[in-house]
């Protein structure tokens, strides 16, 4: 009888608690626990196979304490073959911090990235369109500050490393989750204690821990009813692959704050750079529509023109600079000139809307959010994917310790530790990026003065710069 | 034949010649289904896992050379005496051990069985039985590699008999892990007055100070019954953070690791030298095996 019970209430257990009717017989939930429930049980399911979701699954798959565990990665899109890199660069690139590079090398993915292509940069020059103020970031030692890598290159490396642990990590391509059923926290009754996941094709999975890595419109976050603080910026980012007028070392990342938004040039090679231009929706559409020559002219003008300067600001800025040089003679760095652009790769222009978001909770019983599902930022600081990789490093550390302690992986106790650590790190950075975005979106003299002096002061103060 | 023996043993049990105290059983009966509420009455036991599981795991790993960090306790047979709802059996099972959990209270076993049933890996690795320690001695002579008696010895009626039974079901060189409460003024103040009556982190009436066991007495009983005490560590509970930590002093809670001596049997002070010699020999035999 218990075997019959098991089969019968196996189907009953799969009925979502939301009361959605399913075809077929429904068994009462009061029956004895189904030891052999119909849906396969995983230790961890990662929902979302982008850079952050794939890296999360790969890190766990390579963790020694997860050697005997079952992990699944759900990706709605098809499996992409990254066999051969095209000669032209993709227009979606990311700035990878040294910390993220360390994470990627911890499970062998960074070696693949290096064997494909990437561009290290040594210096970052950030300056204002409304004044002469500028700040330069560079490391004293000859280390790289960061790397510009195409997103496709990262995905190729991650896919290779996932294939390497295919016995532990099962990747479900073309699988979108359409429903999640959450267990009751204080488990004292007969219902399944696991998270139930319903896929679009009707299959079901169960898991002890669900990790939501499904982007800023996260379905996992919505289904878990986690409040998200979000704000749509009146900006879109225009991306393109550009060719420089002349070959150069090209190991500097450039960013100029225009009143309409920051324009950035990220090095891809000695002759090519990637454009990320955040500007108003209308201007972005114009940029996409105009012919290639006008597009290139707009970019060059954005970097070189001084039309936004005013005498007041220039004088005030000059005064402040001489004051600083009295106090700190070495406080001013050399101003370099950005490269000029000759042409743009045809078909490489694209735009996407920008916004910010932050989930009020990163974790719940048997649930953790990472990457853009937890926090979404403006690209002006090049931090987006690095925050996600930071989430992965922290969560993997806590899960690995929990596994080695024989703990229930979905237990809030260690999930809360992850949340506290990451929120402490992320919230101030996300707030700072938002403030910077707003501060630099204006031509109003007082605010320009404020940020001019602020930028000059920050440039002269090593401790503050190091923290950034 | 086995059931006849069981019947005889049960009759012995009813004339109170056993380590189980029926008054104690009544106290736990009321809370039999509260085991798995991590924020409930048993929250301190849940967080004690952060201390006792690594203690057991690392002690066993240090004594062995052949293990895999993904499944550290694989192949180890553990007896969890007084397992309650299975709070300690489950993590040990997840680390790869084959666990037998026994508890005299049937409702506890029922809760434990139900909780493990949802996880097919645990369901296979852990077996629960409603039974006292004496009742399984006959069929489990020298069966287990490890015995764990956590927060149990302060509830037993006859501690020396309990220890003797542990020795009988443990393989030679096997490990015995005990966590319990010391019998001091401090343990009365913190363990009963504060914990039970003031802040209520332990259900009232759970502990009786008279039955607390000082580590010196526990050590004496262990060593006169064939065990060699290897480690004694004090434990401290912080009610504000809800977490446990190790501490030098054993004046409140403490943990003990003891090893059953080899084939030679009981060891006394006179046998100490020959016992350490034979331990060294059998220790090296263990590593080459």
XYZ file of C-alpha atoms in Angstrom:
757
model
C 0.000 0.000 0.000
C 2.792 2.423 0.740
C 4.096 2.049 -2.808
C 0.654 2.886 -4.211
C 0.425 5.824 -1.828
C 3.805 6.981 -3.032
C 2.740 7.041 -6.673
C -0.591 8.641 -5.959
C 0.603 11.435 -3.724
C 3.654 11.955 -5.900
C 1.349 13.625 -8.376
C -0.523 15.368 -5.616
C 2.669 16.875 -4.266
C 3.423 18.384 -7.661
C 0.242 20.444 -7.610
C 1.348 24.014 -6.899
C 0.074 25.406 -3.635
C -1.364 28.340 -5.567
C -4.252 26.056 -6.422
C -3.730 25.984 -10.159
C -5.729 23.015 -11.461
C -3.899 20.264 -13.248
C -5.470 17.618 -15.440
C -5.616 14.111 -14.011
C -6.406 12.711 -10.563
C -5.564 14.839 -7.567
C -4.522 13.043 -4.414
C -5.199 14.480 -0.968
C -2.073 15.947 0.593
C -2.593 14.370 4.009
C -1.141 11.036 2.903
C 2.218 9.679 3.999
C 5.310 11.292 2.527
C 6.211 10.014 -0.912
C 9.689 8.646 -0.623
C 9.868 8.194 -4.397
C 8.264 11.379 -5.727
C 7.923 11.614 -9.511
C 10.141 14.687 -10.074
C 13.931 14.209 -9.864
C 15.541 15.832 -6.825
C 18.618 18.057 -7.176
C 20.804 19.537 -4.476
C 21.067 22.890 -6.289
C 19.218 24.286 -9.305
C 20.493 27.494 -10.918
C 17.817 29.264 -12.940
C 19.344 31.333 -15.761
C 22.279 30.376 -17.961
C 23.887 33.768 -18.600
C 27.418 34.664 -17.499
C 26.536 34.746 -13.806
C 24.266 31.666 -13.731
C 26.682 29.552 -15.765
C 29.636 30.616 -13.630
C 27.710 29.765 -10.447
C 26.919 26.281 -11.686
C 30.507 25.783 -12.844
C 32.014 26.938 -9.526
C 29.831 24.514 -7.555
C 30.495 21.748 -10.053
C 34.233 22.125 -9.506
C 33.965 22.360 -5.710
C 35.393 19.333 -3.963
C 32.686 19.271 -1.303
C 30.064 19.080 -4.049
C 31.673 16.016 -5.558
C 28.700 13.763 -4.887
C 25.971 16.352 -5.285
C 23.536 16.844 -8.155
C 23.378 20.301 -9.737
C 21.155 21.536 -12.553
C 21.353 24.689 -14.683
C 18.209 25.889 -16.449
C 18.658 28.022 -19.563
C 15.740 29.147 -21.715
C 17.876 29.663 -24.825
C 19.459 26.991 -27.000
C 22.987 25.707 -26.499
C 25.395 27.945 -28.404
C 28.468 26.512 -30.027
C 31.436 28.766 -29.537
C 33.839 26.690 -31.569
C 35.492 29.438 -33.553
C 35.670 33.137 -32.681
C 34.648 35.394 -35.583
C 37.294 37.925 -36.680
C 35.123 40.894 -35.835
C 34.497 41.800 -32.234
C 31.083 41.443 -30.633
C 29.520 44.671 -29.446
C 28.647 43.290 -25.982
C 31.716 43.467 -23.794
C 32.354 43.570 -20.074
C 35.036 45.089 -17.934
C 36.370 42.260 -15.790
C 38.047 43.229 -12.529
C 41.107 41.348 -11.221
C 38.901 39.827 -8.491
C 36.539 38.417 -11.110
C 39.508 37.086 -13.064
C 40.653 35.276 -9.917
C 37.239 33.674 -9.532
C 37.220 32.559 -13.164
C 40.689 31.041 -12.865
C 39.681 29.138 -9.720
C 37.795 26.672 -11.896
C 39.880 26.880 -15.040
C 37.770 29.292 -17.108
C 40.256 32.165 -17.208
C 42.766 30.062 -19.128
C 40.192 29.587 -21.872
C 39.472 33.332 -21.954
C 43.177 34.086 -22.306
C 43.516 31.591 -25.126
C 40.633 33.246 -27.001
C 40.982 37.010 -26.700
C 40.929 39.784 -24.126
C 42.466 43.230 -23.635
C 44.084 44.200 -20.337
C 44.100 47.882 -19.481
C 46.464 49.678 -17.143
C 44.816 53.041 -16.725
C 41.421 54.632 -16.510
C 40.908 58.316 -17.270
C 37.600 59.819 -16.267
C 36.800 63.468 -16.909
C 34.017 65.989 -17.052
C 32.650 67.701 -20.158
C 31.789 70.836 -18.205
C 35.213 71.498 -16.718
C 38.827 70.493 -16.796
C 38.419 68.177 -13.836
C 39.762 64.728 -14.355
C 40.619 61.652 -12.335
C 43.056 58.979 -13.336
C 43.165 55.483 -11.911
C 46.226 53.389 -12.320
C 48.096 50.853 -10.307
C 51.540 51.765 -9.000
C 52.950 48.376 -9.859
C 52.754 47.281 -13.452
C 49.676 45.100 -12.807
C 46.619 45.232 -14.962
C 43.683 47.232 -13.626
C 41.178 45.154 -15.432
C 40.341 43.371 -18.659
C 37.918 44.101 -21.467
C 36.416 40.792 -22.593
C 33.607 40.058 -25.024
C 30.647 38.405 -23.327
C 30.695 35.637 -25.939
C 34.281 34.825 -24.979
C 33.303 34.480 -21.334
C 30.325 32.284 -22.224
C 32.542 30.081 -24.375
C 34.965 29.582 -21.501
C 32.136 28.857 -19.055
C 30.484 26.354 -21.381
C 33.781 24.484 -21.702
C 34.175 24.252 -17.951
C 30.577 23.129 -17.504
C 31.173 20.359 -20.034
C 34.165 19.292 -17.943
C 31.918 18.506 -14.958
C 28.934 17.180 -16.898
C 28.674 14.229 -14.511
C 27.772 16.586 -11.695
C 26.118 19.516 -13.477
C 23.203 18.825 -15.805
C 22.471 21.737 -18.164
C 18.919 21.973 -19.441
C 18.904 24.053 -22.623
C 15.687 25.333 -24.123
C 14.092 25.010 -20.709
C 12.194 27.871 -19.226
C 10.741 27.602 -15.751
C 7.097 28.680 -15.669
C 6.211 28.010 -12.065
C 7.832 27.662 -8.699
C 6.252 26.127 -5.609
C 7.814 27.117 -2.324
C 7.857 24.781 0.675
C 6.495 25.771 4.068
C 9.431 26.881 6.230
C 8.749 25.110 9.495
C 8.640 21.599 8.214
C 6.346 19.597 10.415
C 3.831 18.227 7.963
C 3.532 15.780 5.105
C 4.185 18.038 2.155
C 7.458 17.979 0.297
C 10.107 20.204 1.891
C 11.743 20.952 -1.482
C 11.225 23.705 -4.033
C 9.155 22.418 -6.990
C 10.015 23.805 -10.411
C 7.669 23.461 -13.332
C 9.171 23.761 -16.816
C 7.375 25.008 -19.920
C 7.447 21.552 -21.508
C 5.617 20.057 -18.541
C 8.610 18.441 -16.841
C 9.196 19.058 -13.156
C 12.250 19.266 -10.942
C 12.677 19.424 -7.193
C 15.599 21.058 -5.459
C 16.970 21.691 -1.989
C 18.245 25.130 -3.035
C 17.165 27.346 -5.915
C 19.583 30.021 -7.080
C 17.952 32.760 -9.147
C 20.338 34.143 -11.775
C 17.701 35.105 -14.316
C 18.510 38.787 -14.834
C 16.954 42.073 -13.813
C 13.429 40.942 -14.719
C 13.893 37.863 -12.584
C 10.927 35.503 -12.583
C 12.327 33.734 -9.520
C 12.351 37.017 -7.611
C 8.821 37.851 -8.671
C 7.460 34.418 -7.810
C 9.128 34.624 -4.413
C 7.368 37.964 -3.924
C 10.590 39.714 -2.996
C 10.187 43.455 -3.195
C 12.486 45.098 -5.711
C 13.452 48.762 -5.547
C 13.789 49.772 -9.152
C 14.078 52.870 -11.243
C 14.207 53.256 -14.972
C 16.748 55.817 -16.073
C 15.744 58.105 -18.929
C 18.761 56.701 -20.703
C 19.691 54.031 -23.156
C 23.169 52.745 -23.817
C 24.453 52.723 -27.387
C 27.124 50.097 -28.068
C 29.302 49.700 -31.136
C 32.672 48.383 -32.245
C 34.973 51.182 -33.378
C 38.224 51.367 -35.311
C 40.873 53.866 -34.238
C 42.481 56.394 -36.592
C 45.901 55.036 -35.774
C 47.204 51.971 -33.968
C 48.305 52.625 -30.397
C 49.084 50.735 -27.176
C 45.422 51.234 -26.352
C 45.700 50.172 -22.714
C 43.625 52.993 -21.275
C 39.894 52.985 -20.618
C 38.343 56.403 -21.284
C 35.166 57.860 -19.905
C 33.876 61.404 -20.274
C 30.820 62.642 -18.422
C 28.627 64.629 -20.833
C 25.508 66.331 -19.473
C 23.444 63.797 -21.424
C 25.376 60.888 -19.994
C 28.805 59.275 -19.891
C 30.557 58.113 -23.049
C 33.160 55.396 -22.653
C 35.780 53.875 -24.919
C 36.963 50.434 -23.847
C 40.050 49.001 -25.558
C 39.655 45.763 -27.517
C 42.944 45.664 -29.384
C 45.605 48.035 -30.669
C 43.238 49.217 -33.376
C 39.768 48.642 -32.018
C 37.713 49.819 -29.074
C 34.222 49.194 -27.818
C 31.818 52.074 -27.355
C 29.360 52.390 -24.482
C 27.495 55.679 -24.751
C 24.717 56.286 -22.222
C 22.424 59.047 -23.401
C 18.760 59.993 -23.696
C 16.434 57.598 -25.515
C 15.893 60.096 -28.348
C 19.575 60.794 -28.830
C 20.307 57.079 -28.750
C 17.794 56.425 -31.518
C 19.297 59.274 -33.540
C 22.765 57.806 -33.132
C 21.589 54.461 -34.389
C 19.769 55.977 -37.353
C 22.488 58.340 -38.621
C 24.998 57.320 -41.279
C 28.356 55.925 -40.245
C 30.324 59.116 -40.908
C 28.054 61.284 -38.783
C 28.145 58.647 -36.063
C 31.935 58.715 -35.958
C 31.892 62.535 -35.937
C 29.520 62.568 -32.955
C 31.816 60.300 -31.014
C 34.940 62.317 -31.696
C 33.154 65.542 -30.880
C 31.859 64.082 -27.627
C 35.406 63.320 -26.506
C 37.132 66.439 -27.757
C 34.707 69.360 -27.752
C 34.781 71.925 -24.977
C 31.426 73.504 -25.784
C 30.111 72.767 -22.310
C 32.797 74.684 -20.505
C 31.966 77.997 -18.895
C 34.428 80.673 -17.776
C 33.195 80.534 -14.219
C 33.802 76.839 -13.885
C 37.136 76.945 -15.692
C 38.454 79.696 -13.422
C 37.173 78.057 -10.276
C 38.653 74.770 -11.358
C 42.040 76.340 -12.133
C 42.102 78.058 -8.730
C 41.357 74.798 -6.962
C 44.036 73.012 -8.913
C 46.725 75.533 -7.954
C 45.601 75.314 -4.333
C 46.036 71.573 -4.392
C 49.440 71.773 -6.048
C 50.586 73.978 -3.167
C 49.533 71.382 -0.628
C 50.442 68.348 -2.624
C 52.866 69.052 -5.454
C 52.604 65.596 -6.956
C 48.843 65.526 -6.687
C 48.078 66.039 -10.356
C 48.463 63.261 -12.871
C 49.342 63.722 -16.504
C 46.343 64.268 -18.735
C 46.421 61.967 -21.732
C 44.466 62.503 -24.897
C 41.922 59.905 -25.938
C 42.317 58.280 -29.374
C 40.248 59.532 -32.275
C 37.892 57.248 -34.134
C 38.111 56.545 -37.857
C 35.228 54.202 -38.495
C 32.572 51.994 -36.970
C 31.940 48.324 -37.679
C 28.803 48.078 -39.788
C 25.981 46.182 -38.090
C 27.660 46.666 -34.717
C 25.458 49.504 -33.484
C 22.808 48.567 -30.918
C 20.989 50.128 -27.991
C 19.337 48.926 -24.787
C 17.508 50.790 -21.995
C 19.177 51.405 -18.635
C 17.865 51.235 -15.122
C 18.829 50.461 -11.576
C 17.370 47.880 -9.233
C 17.996 46.326 -5.866
C 16.142 43.443 -4.250
C 15.221 44.083 -0.628
C 16.092 40.467 0.187
C 18.687 38.331 -1.515
C 17.643 35.104 0.227
C 14.700 33.170 1.549
C 14.313 29.619 2.797
C 15.785 27.474 -0.012
C 16.328 30.501 -2.287
C 19.204 32.829 -3.165
C 19.390 35.602 -5.778
C 22.636 36.519 -7.503
C 23.711 38.880 -10.290
C 21.247 41.237 -11.950
C 18.340 39.373 -10.345
C 19.555 40.827 -7.045
C 20.974 44.173 -8.228
C 21.114 46.159 -11.451
C 23.413 49.154 -11.958
C 24.283 51.801 -14.535
C 27.219 50.757 -16.709
C 29.132 53.982 -15.940
C 31.322 52.240 -13.380
C 31.828 49.009 -15.286
C 30.738 47.043 -12.237
C 27.663 45.130 -13.308
C 29.013 41.663 -13.982
C 31.774 42.052 -11.367
C 29.142 42.441 -8.648
C 27.602 39.219 -9.916
C 30.932 37.387 -9.820
C 31.444 38.730 -6.310
C 28.069 37.267 -5.332
C 29.177 33.907 -6.725
C 32.452 33.869 -4.802
C 30.645 34.636 -1.538
C 27.741 32.224 -2.018
C 29.987 29.392 -3.178
C 32.189 29.883 -0.118
C 29.235 29.557 2.249
C 27.657 26.648 0.379
C 30.947 24.770 0.285
C 31.340 25.138 4.055
C 27.719 24.106 4.575
C 28.205 21.002 2.431
C 31.322 20.035 4.388
C 29.316 20.422 7.600
C 26.583 18.131 6.337
C 24.073 20.985 6.568
C 20.832 21.270 4.660
C 21.928 23.414 1.669
C 18.697 25.407 1.644
C 18.946 26.434 5.283
C 18.535 30.143 5.927
C 21.353 30.137 8.453
C 24.207 30.233 5.938
C 22.116 31.930 3.233
C 21.651 34.906 5.550
C 25.411 35.117 6.038
C 25.782 35.434 2.257
C 23.068 38.100 2.129
C 24.595 40.191 4.897
C 28.079 40.066 3.418
C 26.954 40.979 -0.090
C 24.422 43.618 0.850
C 27.049 45.286 2.994
C 29.341 45.387 -0.023
C 26.798 46.081 -2.744
C 24.470 48.660 -1.264
C 27.039 51.421 -0.838
C 28.494 50.790 -4.288
C 25.079 50.743 -5.982
C 24.038 53.910 -4.167
C 27.308 55.623 -5.106
C 26.900 54.717 -8.769
C 23.357 56.065 -8.735
C 24.484 59.303 -7.077
C 27.294 59.712 -9.598
C 24.873 59.187 -12.433
C 22.547 61.873 -11.143
C 25.332 64.262 -10.197
C 26.821 64.132 -13.648
C 23.519 64.537 -15.452
C 23.375 68.287 -15.029
C 24.912 71.511 -16.333
C 23.884 73.539 -13.266
C 26.914 75.512 -12.124
C 26.820 74.737 -8.392
C 26.638 71.003 -8.978
C 29.291 71.172 -11.666
C 31.554 73.064 -9.268
C 30.859 70.509 -6.581
C 31.724 67.584 -8.748
C 34.664 69.396 -10.316
C 36.253 70.097 -6.984
C 35.245 66.689 -5.733
C 36.839 64.962 -8.685
C 40.022 67.024 -8.436
C 40.254 66.412 -4.727
C 39.664 62.704 -5.150
C 42.305 62.579 -7.862
C 44.810 64.099 -5.443
C 43.999 61.806 -2.547
C 45.517 58.336 -2.912
C 43.563 56.614 -0.082
C 40.192 57.450 -1.602
C 41.298 56.378 -5.058
C 42.593 53.064 -3.818
C 39.231 52.256 -2.262
C 37.571 52.839 -5.597
C 14.295 -16.467 18.518
C 15.121 -12.772 18.314
C 11.591 -11.698 19.217
C 11.618 -13.966 22.256
C 14.828 -12.328 23.380
C 13.295 -8.907 22.789
C 10.373 -9.880 24.974
C 12.724 -10.864 27.752
C 14.656 -7.660 27.435
C 11.474 -5.595 27.483
C 10.491 -7.224 30.731
C 13.878 -6.291 32.143
C 13.298 -2.783 30.862
C 10.024 -2.506 32.709
C 11.651 -3.350 36.023
C 13.821 -0.245 35.521
C 17.094 -2.114 35.191
C 18.155 -0.040 32.264
C 19.653 3.295 31.422
C 16.370 4.769 30.231
C 14.544 6.938 32.716
C 10.796 6.923 32.120
C 10.335 10.313 33.748
C 12.766 11.722 31.206
C 10.852 10.125 28.365
C 7.668 11.860 29.406
C 9.357 15.265 29.148
C 10.370 14.679 25.535
C 7.057 13.140 24.539
C 5.346 16.506 24.503
C 7.841 18.029 22.088
C 8.214 15.043 19.770
C 7.072 16.914 16.685
C 8.942 20.160 17.387
C 12.368 18.843 16.491
C 12.690 20.319 13.027
C 11.570 23.860 13.712
C 14.953 25.605 13.522
C 13.630 28.619 15.402
C 11.617 26.624 17.917
C 12.308 24.874 21.205
C 15.219 22.938 19.756
C 16.991 25.859 18.087
C 20.030 25.559 20.397
C 20.461 21.916 19.359
C 20.250 22.883 15.704
C 23.009 25.447 16.092
C 25.060 23.009 18.155
C 25.571 21.109 14.914
C 27.958 23.896 13.867
C 30.241 22.689 16.636
C 29.646 18.980 17.046
C 29.550 17.954 13.373
C 32.975 19.490 12.527
C 34.307 18.076 15.827
C 33.254 14.544 14.929
C 34.211 14.919 11.273
C 37.677 16.368 11.860
C 38.522 13.960 14.687
C 37.658 11.010 12.459
C 39.479 12.474 9.439
C 42.589 13.041 11.549
C 42.586 9.370 12.524
C 42.235 8.150 8.983
C 44.278 8.464 5.812
C 41.856 7.171 3.249
C 39.001 9.598 2.667
C 37.525 11.864 0.001
C 36.635 15.425 0.878
C 33.424 15.126 -1.111
C 32.239 12.225 1.041
C 34.378 12.400 4.184
C 32.592 9.825 6.345
C 31.910 7.296 3.657
C 32.108 3.741 4.995
C 31.890 4.788 8.640
C 29.173 3.086 10.706
C 27.807 5.412 13.347
C 25.356 4.787 16.174
C 23.517 7.922 17.295
C 22.183 7.152 20.781
C 19.239 9.289 21.844
C 18.910 10.613 18.324
C 15.651 12.430 19.014
C 14.271 13.753 15.728
C 17.510 13.004 13.894
C 19.105 16.461 14.154
C 22.616 15.022 14.304
C 22.009 11.830 12.320
C 21.116 13.741 9.161
C 24.310 15.836 8.817
C 26.412 12.742 9.573
C 24.450 10.876 6.918
C 25.022 13.695 4.432
C 28.754 13.383 5.018
C 28.549 9.773 3.858
C 28.250 7.764 7.066
C 25.862 4.836 7.580
C 23.924 5.965 10.609
C 21.736 3.969 12.984
C 19.725 6.307 15.174
C 18.054 4.929 18.298
C 15.736 6.637 20.751
C 13.447 5.060 23.348
C 10.579 7.389 22.382
C 8.548 6.108 19.430
C 7.211 9.531 18.525
C 10.747 10.831 18.122
C 11.582 7.975 15.778
C 8.449 8.615 13.813
C 9.385 12.295 13.375
C 12.913 11.338 12.400
C 11.743 8.723 9.882
C 9.337 11.104 8.283
C 11.881 13.897 7.984
C 14.515 11.761 6.283
C 12.022 10.131 3.926
C 11.977 13.037 1.478
C 15.685 12.736 0.722
C 16.404 9.429 -1.064
C 20.107 9.573 -0.214
C 19.470 10.034 3.511
C 16.617 7.544 3.531
C 19.100 4.877 2.480
C 21.980 5.927 4.696
C 20.068 6.359 7.977
C 18.076 3.715 9.843
C 16.035 4.672 12.870
C 14.857 2.338 15.603
C 12.734 2.911 18.644
C 14.895 1.242 21.230
C 17.107 1.733 24.240
C 20.838 1.093 24.046
C 20.625 -2.144 26.049
C 18.058 -3.598 23.704
C 20.371 -3.516 20.727
C 23.520 -4.723 22.471
C 23.022 -8.417 21.844
C 22.507 -8.058 18.080
C 25.114 -5.330 17.584
C 28.216 -6.559 19.388
C 31.260 -4.685 18.084
C 29.309 -3.414 15.100
C 29.905 0.303 15.065
C 32.963 2.381 14.222
C 31.622 5.396 16.097
C 29.055 6.066 18.801
C 27.651 9.526 19.313
C 25.798 10.318 22.536
C 25.099 14.020 22.340
C 23.090 15.696 25.095
C 22.076 12.266 26.339
C 24.136 11.198 29.362
C 22.544 13.870 31.535
C 19.225 12.079 30.981
C 20.201 8.423 31.587
C 19.364 6.542 34.764
C 22.541 4.473 35.070
C 25.568 6.102 33.464
C 28.036 3.277 34.120
C 25.794 0.719 32.460
C 25.302 3.082 29.558
C 29.058 3.304 29.072
C 29.459 -0.470 29.365
C 26.864 -0.968 26.634
C 28.625 1.590 24.449
C 31.796 -0.406 24.836
C 30.041 -3.616 23.837
C 28.588 -2.336 20.579
C 31.717 -0.411 19.600
C 34.477 -2.021 17.548
C 37.924 -2.041 19.166
C 39.677 1.307 18.529
C 36.231 2.741 17.851
C 35.399 6.315 18.877
C 32.841 7.522 21.384
C 31.703 11.157 21.257
C 29.774 12.617 24.168
C 28.454 16.132 24.700
C 26.836 16.982 28.000
C 26.559 19.478 30.842
C 28.855 19.858 33.854
C 27.524 19.847 37.413
C 28.646 23.231 38.763
C 27.090 26.318 40.277
C 27.626 28.063 36.958
C 25.851 25.321 35.024
C 22.947 25.531 37.447
C 22.788 29.279 37.033
C 23.194 29.441 33.276
C 22.021 26.011 32.205
C 18.818 25.887 34.238
C 17.906 29.227 35.776
C 18.772 31.394 32.787
C 18.288 28.956 29.937
C 15.039 27.415 31.126
C 13.383 29.902 33.416
C 14.549 33.310 32.300
C 15.125 33.411 28.559
C 13.523 30.082 27.755
C 15.919 28.789 25.135
C 15.550 25.319 26.667
C 12.045 24.008 27.434
C 11.417 24.207 31.163
C 12.065 21.043 33.087
C 14.305 19.548 30.425
C 17.302 19.287 32.733
C 17.792 18.280 36.351
C 20.955 19.595 37.912
C 21.343 16.431 40.003
C 21.862 14.399 36.868
C 24.498 16.648 35.318
C 27.845 14.914 34.920
C 31.171 16.510 35.852
C 33.887 15.754 33.271
C 36.137 14.217 35.928
C 33.497 11.641 36.787
C 32.749 10.932 33.145
C 36.439 10.498 32.460
C 36.806 8.146 35.450
C 33.869 6.013 34.330
C 35.142 5.885 30.764
C 38.667 4.903 31.670
C 37.588 2.199 34.089
C 35.441 0.669 31.374
C 37.931 0.228 28.585
C 38.094 3.708 27.110
C 40.940 6.126 26.704
C 39.858 9.763 26.849
C 41.563 11.749 24.076
C 39.896 15.145 24.145
C 37.811 17.197 26.550
C 36.640 20.604 25.291
C 34.431 23.213 26.911
C 31.510 24.649 24.915
C 29.727 27.960 25.330
C 26.320 29.040 24.036
C 25.702 32.693 23.202
C 21.945 33.296 23.475
C 22.175 36.662 21.701
C 23.665 35.261 18.520
C 22.163 31.811 18.993
C 25.514 30.206 18.313
C 27.971 27.935 20.068
C 31.722 28.262 20.402
C 34.565 26.316 21.979
C 35.924 27.503 25.279
C 38.774 26.479 27.603
C 36.619 26.017 30.655
C 34.343 22.973 30.953
C 32.253 24.543 33.676
C 29.031 24.601 31.655
C 28.844 22.468 28.508
C 31.596 20.206 27.237
C 32.429 17.583 24.648
C 34.485 14.414 25.040
C 36.186 12.137 22.559
C 37.194 8.702 23.855
C 38.587 5.669 22.084
C 37.830 2.086 23.019
C 41.022 0.226 23.692
C 42.200 -2.512 21.350
C 41.714 -6.275 21.700
C 43.459 -6.273 25.106
C 40.251 -5.238 26.925
C 40.097 -3.104 30.057
C 42.970 -0.783 30.805
C 43.947 0.512 34.232
C 46.819 2.727 35.394
C 49.161 -0.282 35.542
C 48.409 -1.192 31.945
C 48.848 2.374 30.739
C 52.315 1.816 29.265
C 51.510 -1.422 27.458
C 48.242 0.089 26.291
C 49.920 3.068 24.640
C 52.380 0.669 23.002
C 49.614 -1.466 21.577
C 47.720 1.649 20.506
C 50.741 2.855 18.593
C 51.144 -0.514 16.940
C 47.492 -0.764 15.969
C 47.482 2.883 14.884
C 50.241 2.227 12.360
C 48.458 -0.953 11.313
C 45.449 1.253 10.590
C 47.405 3.570 8.317
C 49.016 0.855 6.244
C 45.727 -1.005 5.807
